[in-house]
mmCIF file of C-alpha atoms in Angstrom:
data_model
loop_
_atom_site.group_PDB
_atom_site.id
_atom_site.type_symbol
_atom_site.label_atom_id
_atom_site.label_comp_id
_atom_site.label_asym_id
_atom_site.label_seq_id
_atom_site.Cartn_x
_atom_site.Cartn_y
_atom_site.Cartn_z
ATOM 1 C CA UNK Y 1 122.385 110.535 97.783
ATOM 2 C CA UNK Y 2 121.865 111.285 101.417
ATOM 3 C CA UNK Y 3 119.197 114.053 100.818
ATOM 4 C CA UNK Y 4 117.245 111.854 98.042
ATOM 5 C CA UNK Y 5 117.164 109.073 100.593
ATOM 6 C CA UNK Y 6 115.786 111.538 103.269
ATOM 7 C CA UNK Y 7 113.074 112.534 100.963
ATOM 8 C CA UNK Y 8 111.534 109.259 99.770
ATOM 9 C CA UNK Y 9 111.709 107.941 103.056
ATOM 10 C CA UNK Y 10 109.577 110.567 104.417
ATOM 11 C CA UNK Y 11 107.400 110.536 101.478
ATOM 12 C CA UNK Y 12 106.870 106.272 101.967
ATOM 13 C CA UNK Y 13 106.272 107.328 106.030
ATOM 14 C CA UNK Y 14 103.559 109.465 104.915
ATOM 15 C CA UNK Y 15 102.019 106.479 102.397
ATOM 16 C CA UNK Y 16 102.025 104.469 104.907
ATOM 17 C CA UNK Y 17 99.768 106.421 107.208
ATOM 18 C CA UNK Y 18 97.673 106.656 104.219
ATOM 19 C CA UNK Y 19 97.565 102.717 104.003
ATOM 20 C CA UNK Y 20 96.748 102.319 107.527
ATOM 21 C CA UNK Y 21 94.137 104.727 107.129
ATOM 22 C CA UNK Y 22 92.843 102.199 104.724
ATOM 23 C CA UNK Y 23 93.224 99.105 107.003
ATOM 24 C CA UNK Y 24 91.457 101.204 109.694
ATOM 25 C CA UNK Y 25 88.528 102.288 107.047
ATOM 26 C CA UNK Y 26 87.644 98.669 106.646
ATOM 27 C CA UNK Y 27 86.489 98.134 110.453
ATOM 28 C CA UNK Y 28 84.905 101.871 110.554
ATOM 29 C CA UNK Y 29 83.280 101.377 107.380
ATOM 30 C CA UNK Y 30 82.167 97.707 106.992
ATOM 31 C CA UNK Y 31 84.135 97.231 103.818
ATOM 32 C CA UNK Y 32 85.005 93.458 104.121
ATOM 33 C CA UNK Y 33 88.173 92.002 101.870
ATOM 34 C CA UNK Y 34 88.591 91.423 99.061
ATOM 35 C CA UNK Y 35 85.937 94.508 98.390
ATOM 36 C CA UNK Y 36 87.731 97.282 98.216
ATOM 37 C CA UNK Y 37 83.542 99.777 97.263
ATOM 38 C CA UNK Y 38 80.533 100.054 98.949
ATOM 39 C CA UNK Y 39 80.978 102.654 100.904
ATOM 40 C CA UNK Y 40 82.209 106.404 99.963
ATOM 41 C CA UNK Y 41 84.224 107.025 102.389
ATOM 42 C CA UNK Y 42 85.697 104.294 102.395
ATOM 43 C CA UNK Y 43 86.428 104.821 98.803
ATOM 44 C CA UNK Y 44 88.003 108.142 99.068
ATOM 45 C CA UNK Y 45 90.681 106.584 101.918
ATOM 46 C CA UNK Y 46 91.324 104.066 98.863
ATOM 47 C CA UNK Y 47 92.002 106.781 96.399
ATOM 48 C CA UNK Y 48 94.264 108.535 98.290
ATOM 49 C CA UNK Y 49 96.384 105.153 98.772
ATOM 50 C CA UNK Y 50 95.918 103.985 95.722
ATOM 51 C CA UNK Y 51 96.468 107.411 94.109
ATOM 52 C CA UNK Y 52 99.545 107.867 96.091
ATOM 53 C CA UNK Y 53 101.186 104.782 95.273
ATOM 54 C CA UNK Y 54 100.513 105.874 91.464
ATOM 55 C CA UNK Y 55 102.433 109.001 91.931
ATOM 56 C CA UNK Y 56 105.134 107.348 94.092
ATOM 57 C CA UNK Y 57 106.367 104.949 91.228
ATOM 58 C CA UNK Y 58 107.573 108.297 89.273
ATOM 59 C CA UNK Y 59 108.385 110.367 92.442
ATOM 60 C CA UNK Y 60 110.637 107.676 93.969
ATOM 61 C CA UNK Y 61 113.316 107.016 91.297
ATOM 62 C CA UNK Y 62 112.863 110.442 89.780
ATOM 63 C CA UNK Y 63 114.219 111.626 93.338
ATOM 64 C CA UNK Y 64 117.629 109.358 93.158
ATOM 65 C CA UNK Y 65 117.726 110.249 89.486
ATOM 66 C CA UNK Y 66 117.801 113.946 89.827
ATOM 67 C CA UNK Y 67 119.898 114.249 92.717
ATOM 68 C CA UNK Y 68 122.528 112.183 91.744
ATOM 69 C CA UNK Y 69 122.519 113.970 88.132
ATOM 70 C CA UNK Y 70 120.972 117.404 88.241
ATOM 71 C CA UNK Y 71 121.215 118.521 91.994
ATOM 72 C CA UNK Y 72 121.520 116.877 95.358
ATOM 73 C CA UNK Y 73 120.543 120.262 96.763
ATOM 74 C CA UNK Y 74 117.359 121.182 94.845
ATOM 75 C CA UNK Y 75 115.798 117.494 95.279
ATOM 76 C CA UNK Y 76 114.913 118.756 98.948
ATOM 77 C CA UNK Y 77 112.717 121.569 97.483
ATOM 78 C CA UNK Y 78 111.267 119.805 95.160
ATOM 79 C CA UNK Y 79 110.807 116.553 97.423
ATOM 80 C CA UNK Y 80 109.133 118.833 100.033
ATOM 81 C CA UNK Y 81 106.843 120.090 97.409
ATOM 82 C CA UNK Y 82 105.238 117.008 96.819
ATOM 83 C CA UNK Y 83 105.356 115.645 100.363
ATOM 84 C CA UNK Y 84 102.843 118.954 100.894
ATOM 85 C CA UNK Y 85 101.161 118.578 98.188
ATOM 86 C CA UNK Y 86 100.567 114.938 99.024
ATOM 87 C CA UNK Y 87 99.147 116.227 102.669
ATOM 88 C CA UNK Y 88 97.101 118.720 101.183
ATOM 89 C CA UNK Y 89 95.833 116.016 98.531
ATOM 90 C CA UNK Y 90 95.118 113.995 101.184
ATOM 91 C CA UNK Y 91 93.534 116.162 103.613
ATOM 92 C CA UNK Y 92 91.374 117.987 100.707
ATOM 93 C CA UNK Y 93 90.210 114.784 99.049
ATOM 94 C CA UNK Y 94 88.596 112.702 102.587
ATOM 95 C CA UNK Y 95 86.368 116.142 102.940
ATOM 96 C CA UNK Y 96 85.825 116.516 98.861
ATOM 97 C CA UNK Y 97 87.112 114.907 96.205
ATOM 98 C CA UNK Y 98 86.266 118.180 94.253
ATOM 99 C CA UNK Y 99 89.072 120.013 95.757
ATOM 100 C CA UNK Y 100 91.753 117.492 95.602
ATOM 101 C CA UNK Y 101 93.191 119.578 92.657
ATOM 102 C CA UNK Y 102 95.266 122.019 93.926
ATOM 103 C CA UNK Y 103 97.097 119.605 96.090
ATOM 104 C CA UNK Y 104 97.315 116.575 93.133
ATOM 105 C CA UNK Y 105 98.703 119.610 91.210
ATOM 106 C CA UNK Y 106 101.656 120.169 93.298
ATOM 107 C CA UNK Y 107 102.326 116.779 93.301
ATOM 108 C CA UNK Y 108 102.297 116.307 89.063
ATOM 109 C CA UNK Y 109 104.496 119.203 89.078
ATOM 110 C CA UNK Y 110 107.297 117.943 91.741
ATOM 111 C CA UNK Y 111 107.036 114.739 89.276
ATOM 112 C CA UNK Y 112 107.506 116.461 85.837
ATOM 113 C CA UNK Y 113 110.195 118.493 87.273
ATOM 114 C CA UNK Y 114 112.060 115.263 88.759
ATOM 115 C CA UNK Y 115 111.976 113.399 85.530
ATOM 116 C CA UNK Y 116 112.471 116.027 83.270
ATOM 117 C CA UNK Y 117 115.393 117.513 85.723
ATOM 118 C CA UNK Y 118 116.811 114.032 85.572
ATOM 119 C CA UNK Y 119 116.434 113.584 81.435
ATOM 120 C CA UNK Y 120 118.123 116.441 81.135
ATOM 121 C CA UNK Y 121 121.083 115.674 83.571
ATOM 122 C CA UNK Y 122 121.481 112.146 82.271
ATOM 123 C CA UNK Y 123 121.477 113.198 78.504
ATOM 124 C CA UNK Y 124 124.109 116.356 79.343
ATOM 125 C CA UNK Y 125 126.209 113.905 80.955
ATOM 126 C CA UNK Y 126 126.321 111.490 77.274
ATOM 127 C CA UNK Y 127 127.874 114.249 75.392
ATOM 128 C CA UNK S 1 124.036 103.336 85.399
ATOM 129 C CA UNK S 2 123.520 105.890 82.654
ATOM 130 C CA UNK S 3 121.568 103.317 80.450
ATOM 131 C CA UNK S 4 119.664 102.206 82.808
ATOM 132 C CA UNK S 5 118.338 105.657 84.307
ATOM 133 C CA UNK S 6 117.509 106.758 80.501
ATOM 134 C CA UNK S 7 115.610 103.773 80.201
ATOM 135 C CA UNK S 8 113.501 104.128 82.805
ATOM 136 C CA UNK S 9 113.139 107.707 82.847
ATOM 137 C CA UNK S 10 111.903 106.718 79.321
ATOM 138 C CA UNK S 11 109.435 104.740 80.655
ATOM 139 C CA UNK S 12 108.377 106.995 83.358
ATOM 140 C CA UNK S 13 106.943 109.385 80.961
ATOM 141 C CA UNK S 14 105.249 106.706 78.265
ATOM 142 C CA UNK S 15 103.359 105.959 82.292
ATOM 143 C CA UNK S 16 102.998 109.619 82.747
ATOM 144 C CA UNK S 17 101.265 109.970 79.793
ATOM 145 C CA UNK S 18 98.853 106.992 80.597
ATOM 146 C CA UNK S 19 98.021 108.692 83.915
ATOM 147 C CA UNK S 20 97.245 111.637 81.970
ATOM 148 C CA UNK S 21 95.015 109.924 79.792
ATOM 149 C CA UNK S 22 92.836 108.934 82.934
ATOM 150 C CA UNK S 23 92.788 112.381 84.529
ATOM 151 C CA UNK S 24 91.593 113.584 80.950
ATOM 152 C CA UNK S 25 88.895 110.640 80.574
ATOM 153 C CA UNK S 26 87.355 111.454 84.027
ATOM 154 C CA UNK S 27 85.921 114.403 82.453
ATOM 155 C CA UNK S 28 85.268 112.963 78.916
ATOM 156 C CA UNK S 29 83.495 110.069 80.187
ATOM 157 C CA UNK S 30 81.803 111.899 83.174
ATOM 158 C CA UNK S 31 83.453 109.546 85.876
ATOM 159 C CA UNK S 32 83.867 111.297 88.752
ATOM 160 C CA UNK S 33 86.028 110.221 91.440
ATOM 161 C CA UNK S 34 86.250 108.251 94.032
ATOM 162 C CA UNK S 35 84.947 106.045 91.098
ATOM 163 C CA UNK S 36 86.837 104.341 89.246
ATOM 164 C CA UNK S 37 84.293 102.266 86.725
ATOM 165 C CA UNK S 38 80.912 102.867 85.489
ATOM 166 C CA UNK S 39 82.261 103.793 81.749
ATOM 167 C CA UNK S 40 83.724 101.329 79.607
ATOM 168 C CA UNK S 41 86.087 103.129 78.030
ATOM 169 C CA UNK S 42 87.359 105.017 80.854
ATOM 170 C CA UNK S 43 88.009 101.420 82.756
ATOM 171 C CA UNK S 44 90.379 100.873 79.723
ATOM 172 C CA UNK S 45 92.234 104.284 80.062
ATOM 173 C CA UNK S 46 92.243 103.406 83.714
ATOM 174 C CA UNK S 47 93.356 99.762 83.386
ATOM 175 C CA UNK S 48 96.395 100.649 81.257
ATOM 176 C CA UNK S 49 97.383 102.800 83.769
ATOM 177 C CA UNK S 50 97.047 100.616 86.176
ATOM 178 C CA UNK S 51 98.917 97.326 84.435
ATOM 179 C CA UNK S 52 101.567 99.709 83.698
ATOM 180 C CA UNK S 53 101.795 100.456 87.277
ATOM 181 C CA UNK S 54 101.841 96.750 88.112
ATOM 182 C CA UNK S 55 104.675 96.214 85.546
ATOM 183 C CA UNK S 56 106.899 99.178 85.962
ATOM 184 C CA UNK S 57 107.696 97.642 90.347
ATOM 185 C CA UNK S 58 109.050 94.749 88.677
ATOM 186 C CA UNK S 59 110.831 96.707 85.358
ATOM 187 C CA UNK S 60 112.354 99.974 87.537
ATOM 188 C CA UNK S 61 114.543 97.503 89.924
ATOM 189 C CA UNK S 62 115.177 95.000 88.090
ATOM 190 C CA UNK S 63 116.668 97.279 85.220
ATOM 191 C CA UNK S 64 119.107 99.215 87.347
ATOM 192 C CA UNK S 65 120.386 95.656 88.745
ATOM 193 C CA UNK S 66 120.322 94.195 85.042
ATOM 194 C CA UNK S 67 122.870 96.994 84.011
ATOM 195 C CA UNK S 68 124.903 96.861 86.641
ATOM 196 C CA UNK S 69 125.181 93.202 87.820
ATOM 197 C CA UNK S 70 124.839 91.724 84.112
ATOM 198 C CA UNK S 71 125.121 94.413 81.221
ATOM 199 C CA UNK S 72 125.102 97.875 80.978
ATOM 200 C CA UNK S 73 124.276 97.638 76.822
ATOM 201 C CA UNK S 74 122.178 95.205 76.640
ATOM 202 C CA UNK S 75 119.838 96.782 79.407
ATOM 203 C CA UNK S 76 119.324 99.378 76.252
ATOM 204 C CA UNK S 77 118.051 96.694 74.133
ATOM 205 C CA UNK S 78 115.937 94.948 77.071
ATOM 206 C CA UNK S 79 114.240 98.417 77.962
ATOM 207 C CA UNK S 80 113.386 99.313 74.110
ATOM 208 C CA UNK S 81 111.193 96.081 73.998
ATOM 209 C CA UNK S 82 109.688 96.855 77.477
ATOM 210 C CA UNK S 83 108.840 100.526 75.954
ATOM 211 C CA UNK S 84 107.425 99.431 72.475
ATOM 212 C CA UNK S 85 105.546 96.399 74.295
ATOM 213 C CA UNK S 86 103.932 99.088 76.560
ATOM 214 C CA UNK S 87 102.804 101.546 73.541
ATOM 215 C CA UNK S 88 101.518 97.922 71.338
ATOM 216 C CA UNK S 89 99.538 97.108 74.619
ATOM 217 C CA UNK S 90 98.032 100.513 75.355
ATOM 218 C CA UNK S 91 97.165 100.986 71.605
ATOM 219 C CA UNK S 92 95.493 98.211 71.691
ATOM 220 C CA UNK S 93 93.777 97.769 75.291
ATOM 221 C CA UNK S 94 91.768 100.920 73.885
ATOM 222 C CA UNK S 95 90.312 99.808 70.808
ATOM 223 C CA UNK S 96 90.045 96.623 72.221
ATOM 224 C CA UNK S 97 90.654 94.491 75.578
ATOM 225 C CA UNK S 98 91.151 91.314 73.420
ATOM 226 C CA UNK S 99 94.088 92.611 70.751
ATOM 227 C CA UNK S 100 96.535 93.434 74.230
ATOM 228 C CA UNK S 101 98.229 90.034 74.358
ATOM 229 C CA UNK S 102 101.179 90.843 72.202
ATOM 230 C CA UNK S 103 101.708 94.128 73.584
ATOM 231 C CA UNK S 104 101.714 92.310 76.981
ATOM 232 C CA UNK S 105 103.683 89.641 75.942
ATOM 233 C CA UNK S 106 106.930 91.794 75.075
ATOM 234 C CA UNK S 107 106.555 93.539 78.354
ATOM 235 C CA UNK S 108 106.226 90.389 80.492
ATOM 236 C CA UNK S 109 109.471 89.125 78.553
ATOM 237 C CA UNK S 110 111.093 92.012 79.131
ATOM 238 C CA UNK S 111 110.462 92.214 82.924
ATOM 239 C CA UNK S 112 111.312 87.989 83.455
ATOM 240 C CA UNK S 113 114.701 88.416 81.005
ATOM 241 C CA UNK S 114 115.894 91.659 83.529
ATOM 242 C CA UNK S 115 115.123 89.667 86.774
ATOM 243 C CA UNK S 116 116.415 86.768 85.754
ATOM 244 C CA UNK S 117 119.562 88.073 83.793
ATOM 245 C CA UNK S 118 120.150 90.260 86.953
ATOM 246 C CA UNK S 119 119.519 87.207 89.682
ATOM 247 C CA UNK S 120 122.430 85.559 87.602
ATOM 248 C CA UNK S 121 124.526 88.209 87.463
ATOM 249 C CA UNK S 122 124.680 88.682 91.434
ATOM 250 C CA UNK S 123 124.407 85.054 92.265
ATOM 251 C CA UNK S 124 127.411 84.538 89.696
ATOM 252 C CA UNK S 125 129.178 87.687 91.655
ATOM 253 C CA UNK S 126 128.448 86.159 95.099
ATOM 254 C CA UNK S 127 130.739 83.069 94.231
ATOM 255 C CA UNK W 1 124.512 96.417 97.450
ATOM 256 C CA UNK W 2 124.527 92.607 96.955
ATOM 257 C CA UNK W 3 122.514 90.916 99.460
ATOM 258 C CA UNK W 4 119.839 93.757 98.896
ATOM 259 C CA UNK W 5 119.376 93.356 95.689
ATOM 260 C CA UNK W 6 119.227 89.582 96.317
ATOM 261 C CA UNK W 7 116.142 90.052 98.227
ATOM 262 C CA UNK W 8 114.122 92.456 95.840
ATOM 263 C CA UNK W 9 114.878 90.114 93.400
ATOM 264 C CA UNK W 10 113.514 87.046 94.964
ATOM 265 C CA UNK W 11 110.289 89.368 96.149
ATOM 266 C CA UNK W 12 109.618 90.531 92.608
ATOM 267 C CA UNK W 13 110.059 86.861 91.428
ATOM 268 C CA UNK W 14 107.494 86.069 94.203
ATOM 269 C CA UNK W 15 105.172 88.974 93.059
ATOM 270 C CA UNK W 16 105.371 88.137 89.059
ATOM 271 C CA UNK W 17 103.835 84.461 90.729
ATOM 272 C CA UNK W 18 100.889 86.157 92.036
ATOM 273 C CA UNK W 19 100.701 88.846 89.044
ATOM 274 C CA UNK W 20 100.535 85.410 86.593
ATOM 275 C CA UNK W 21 98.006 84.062 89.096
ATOM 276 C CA UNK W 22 95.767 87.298 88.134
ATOM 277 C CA UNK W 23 96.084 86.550 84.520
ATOM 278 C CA UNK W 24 95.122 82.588 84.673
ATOM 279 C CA UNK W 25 92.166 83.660 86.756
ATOM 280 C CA UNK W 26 90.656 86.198 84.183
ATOM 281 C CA UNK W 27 90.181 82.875 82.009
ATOM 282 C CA UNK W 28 89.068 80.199 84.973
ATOM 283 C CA UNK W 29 86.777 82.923 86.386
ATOM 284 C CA UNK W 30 85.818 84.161 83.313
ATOM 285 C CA UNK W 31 86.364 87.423 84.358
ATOM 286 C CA UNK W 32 87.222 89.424 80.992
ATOM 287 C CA UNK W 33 89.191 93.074 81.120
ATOM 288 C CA UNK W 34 89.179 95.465 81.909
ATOM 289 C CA UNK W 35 86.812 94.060 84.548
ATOM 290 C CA UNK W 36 88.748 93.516 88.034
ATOM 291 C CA UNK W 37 85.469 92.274 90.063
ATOM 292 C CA UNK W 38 82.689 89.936 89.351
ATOM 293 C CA UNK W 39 83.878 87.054 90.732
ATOM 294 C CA UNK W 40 84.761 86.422 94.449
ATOM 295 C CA UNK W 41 87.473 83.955 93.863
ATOM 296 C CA UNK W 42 88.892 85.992 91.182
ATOM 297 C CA UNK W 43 88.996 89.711 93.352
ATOM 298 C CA UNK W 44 91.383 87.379 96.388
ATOM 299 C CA UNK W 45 93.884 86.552 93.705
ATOM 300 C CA UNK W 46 93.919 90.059 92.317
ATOM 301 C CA UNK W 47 93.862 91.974 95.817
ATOM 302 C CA UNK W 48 96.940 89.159 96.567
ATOM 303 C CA UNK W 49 98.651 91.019 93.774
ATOM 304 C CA UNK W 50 97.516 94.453 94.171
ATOM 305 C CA UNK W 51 97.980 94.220 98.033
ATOM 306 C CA UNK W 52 101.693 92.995 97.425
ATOM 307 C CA UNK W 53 102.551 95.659 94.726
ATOM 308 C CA UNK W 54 101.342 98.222 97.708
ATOM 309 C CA UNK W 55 103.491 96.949 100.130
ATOM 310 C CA UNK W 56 106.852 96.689 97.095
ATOM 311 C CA UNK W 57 106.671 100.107 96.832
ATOM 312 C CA UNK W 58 107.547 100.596 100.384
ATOM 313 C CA UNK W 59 109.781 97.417 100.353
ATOM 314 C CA UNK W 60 112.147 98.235 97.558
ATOM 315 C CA UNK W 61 113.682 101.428 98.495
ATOM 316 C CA UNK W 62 113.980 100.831 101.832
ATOM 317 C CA UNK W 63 115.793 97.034 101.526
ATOM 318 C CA UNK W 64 118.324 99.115 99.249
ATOM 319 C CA UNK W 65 118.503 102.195 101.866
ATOM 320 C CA UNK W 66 118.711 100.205 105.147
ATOM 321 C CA UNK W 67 121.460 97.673 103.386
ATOM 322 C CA UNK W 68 123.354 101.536 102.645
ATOM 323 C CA UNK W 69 123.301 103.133 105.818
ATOM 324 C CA UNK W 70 122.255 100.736 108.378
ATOM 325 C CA UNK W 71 123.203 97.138 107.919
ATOM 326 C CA UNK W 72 123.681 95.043 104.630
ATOM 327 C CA UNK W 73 123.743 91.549 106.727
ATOM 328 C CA UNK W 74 120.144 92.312 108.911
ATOM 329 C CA UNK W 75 118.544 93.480 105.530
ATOM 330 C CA UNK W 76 118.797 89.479 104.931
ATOM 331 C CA UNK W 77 116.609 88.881 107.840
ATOM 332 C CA UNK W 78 114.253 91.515 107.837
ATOM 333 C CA UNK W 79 113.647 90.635 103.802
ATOM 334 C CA UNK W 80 113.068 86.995 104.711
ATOM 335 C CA UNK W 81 110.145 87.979 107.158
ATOM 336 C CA UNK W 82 108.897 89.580 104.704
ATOM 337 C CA UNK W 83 109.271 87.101 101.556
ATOM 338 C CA UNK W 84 107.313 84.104 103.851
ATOM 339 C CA UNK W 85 104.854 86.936 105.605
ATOM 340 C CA UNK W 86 103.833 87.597 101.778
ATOM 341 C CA UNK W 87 103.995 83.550 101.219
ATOM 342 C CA UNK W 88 101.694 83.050 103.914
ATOM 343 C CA UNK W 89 99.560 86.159 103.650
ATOM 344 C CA UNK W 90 98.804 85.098 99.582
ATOM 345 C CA UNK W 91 97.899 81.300 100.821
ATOM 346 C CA UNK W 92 95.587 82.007 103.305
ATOM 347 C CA UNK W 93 93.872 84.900 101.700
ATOM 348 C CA UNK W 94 93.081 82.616 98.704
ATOM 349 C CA UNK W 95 91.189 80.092 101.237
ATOM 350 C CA UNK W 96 89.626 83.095 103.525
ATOM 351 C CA UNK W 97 90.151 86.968 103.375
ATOM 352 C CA UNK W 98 89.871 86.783 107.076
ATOM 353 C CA UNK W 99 92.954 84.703 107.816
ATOM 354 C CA UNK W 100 95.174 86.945 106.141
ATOM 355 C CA UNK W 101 96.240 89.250 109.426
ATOM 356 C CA UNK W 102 99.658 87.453 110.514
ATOM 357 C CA UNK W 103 100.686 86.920 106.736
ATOM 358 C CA UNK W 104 99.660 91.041 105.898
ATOM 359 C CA UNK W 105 101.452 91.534 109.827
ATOM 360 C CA UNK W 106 104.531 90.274 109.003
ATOM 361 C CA UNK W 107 105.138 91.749 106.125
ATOM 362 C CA UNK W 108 104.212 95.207 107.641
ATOM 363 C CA UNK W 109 106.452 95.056 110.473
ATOM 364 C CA UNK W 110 109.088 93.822 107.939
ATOM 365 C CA UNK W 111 108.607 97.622 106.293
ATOM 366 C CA UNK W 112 108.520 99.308 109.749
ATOM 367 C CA UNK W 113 111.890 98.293 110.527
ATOM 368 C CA UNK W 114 113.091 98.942 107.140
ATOM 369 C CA UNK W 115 111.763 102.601 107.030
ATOM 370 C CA UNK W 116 112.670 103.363 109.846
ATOM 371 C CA UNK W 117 116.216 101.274 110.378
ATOM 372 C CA UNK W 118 117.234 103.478 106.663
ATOM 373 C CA UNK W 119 115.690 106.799 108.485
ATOM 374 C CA UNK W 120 117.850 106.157 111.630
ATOM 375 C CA UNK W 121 121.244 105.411 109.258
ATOM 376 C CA UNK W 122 120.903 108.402 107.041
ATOM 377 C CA UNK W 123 120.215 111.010 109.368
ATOM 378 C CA UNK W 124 122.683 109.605 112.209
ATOM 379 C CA UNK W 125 125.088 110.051 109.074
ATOM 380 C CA UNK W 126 124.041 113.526 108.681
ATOM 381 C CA UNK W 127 125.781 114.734 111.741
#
């Protein structure tokens, strides 16, 4: 499970530079807690947390759950996949939220192939 | 840990599913993002997502250390109420916020009898 | 694996606390879903719980991956800062957002030193 450890650990190092970005935002942008609107872009250094943190709740035991049944070797590929997506998500998204799309597509499909890689080892393994 | 990684792989897609509801809705109800709000029904799509979210970082752990600290078949059982819960709540949420208690309730049972079965089973182990 | 999942047990018993807090609120503060704002008093218990569930997602994996490849007796200490950082982050935000820095502090140098205790481990183990 070395390689599926690698991988989310890299992916959480890169969510939390997206959550200090948010802690940051709040000073830059006058967004006082508990508010978490007001200001656009603060808003879009939310999303991109927030949004990350939705994806990471599949991506993280999807990762352990198709290494350790489908392929310890392939996780890497597909991890990598949607720790560039995730960048390009990012990156795309602060400038225009229009054109987060190609990057929140590569990380939906790193997902669906991690849980439906992992179904599919699991189930093969009960017969 | 087969049961358990079926269960929640189960339960990955169900949330999946949800988060594809919300991607739809953005168009549907013309909410464009950063936003999150502004449409009523799209703050229901968004807020089953969401509770799902909130549920599944208690439900993902705590079902992999029910099954193996406590029982491996009865994690099955556990997880099928957790599921169906999920699908009563999100029915519901969408026709209307004030019908989601049952749903809710199975899933909140679910998540307190899989911590609490599992915080026996490795206190009982450490002793 | 023991003393690991000890810890992300106690933390997600601590979290379901603040996630129950959320849920009494919506009827003190009158604050009916899917509305998550409205109400001052109301948005500090809710960004306690949403704040903490962004932090567990970082917390979780990396309790069980530094307890794997680094050091299952220090993942006891390091989990305890960040059990009473969270304790003391969730008290003081509900009196004043503002206090909430050595609380929130805590707990984020409690996932520093997990991420990157686990990233040391498994890649020292990789050669």
């Amino acid at each position: 499970m070395d390689n599926a450890t690698l991988i989310v650990l890299l992916a959480l190092l890169q969510y939390m530079f997206f959550t200090a970005r948010v802690g940051l935002g709040r000073g830059k942008y006058k967004v006082d807690a508990p508010a978490c609107g007001g200001d656009e872009n603060f808003e879009r250094l939310f999303r991109v947390q927030q949004n990350t943190m939705e994806q990471l709740i599949v991506f993280i035991p999807a990762t352990f759950a198709f290494a350790y049944y489908l392929s310890p070797k392939w996780v890497l590929a597909v991890g990598a996949v949607f720790i560039i997506g995730r960048f390009l998500y990012a990156t795309e998204y602060v400038k225009d939220p229009k054109t987060r799309t190609p990057g929140m597509g590569m990380t939906l499909l790193a997902n669906v192939v991690l849980v439906l890689g992992a179904l599919f080892g699991v189930v093969k393994g009960m017969f």
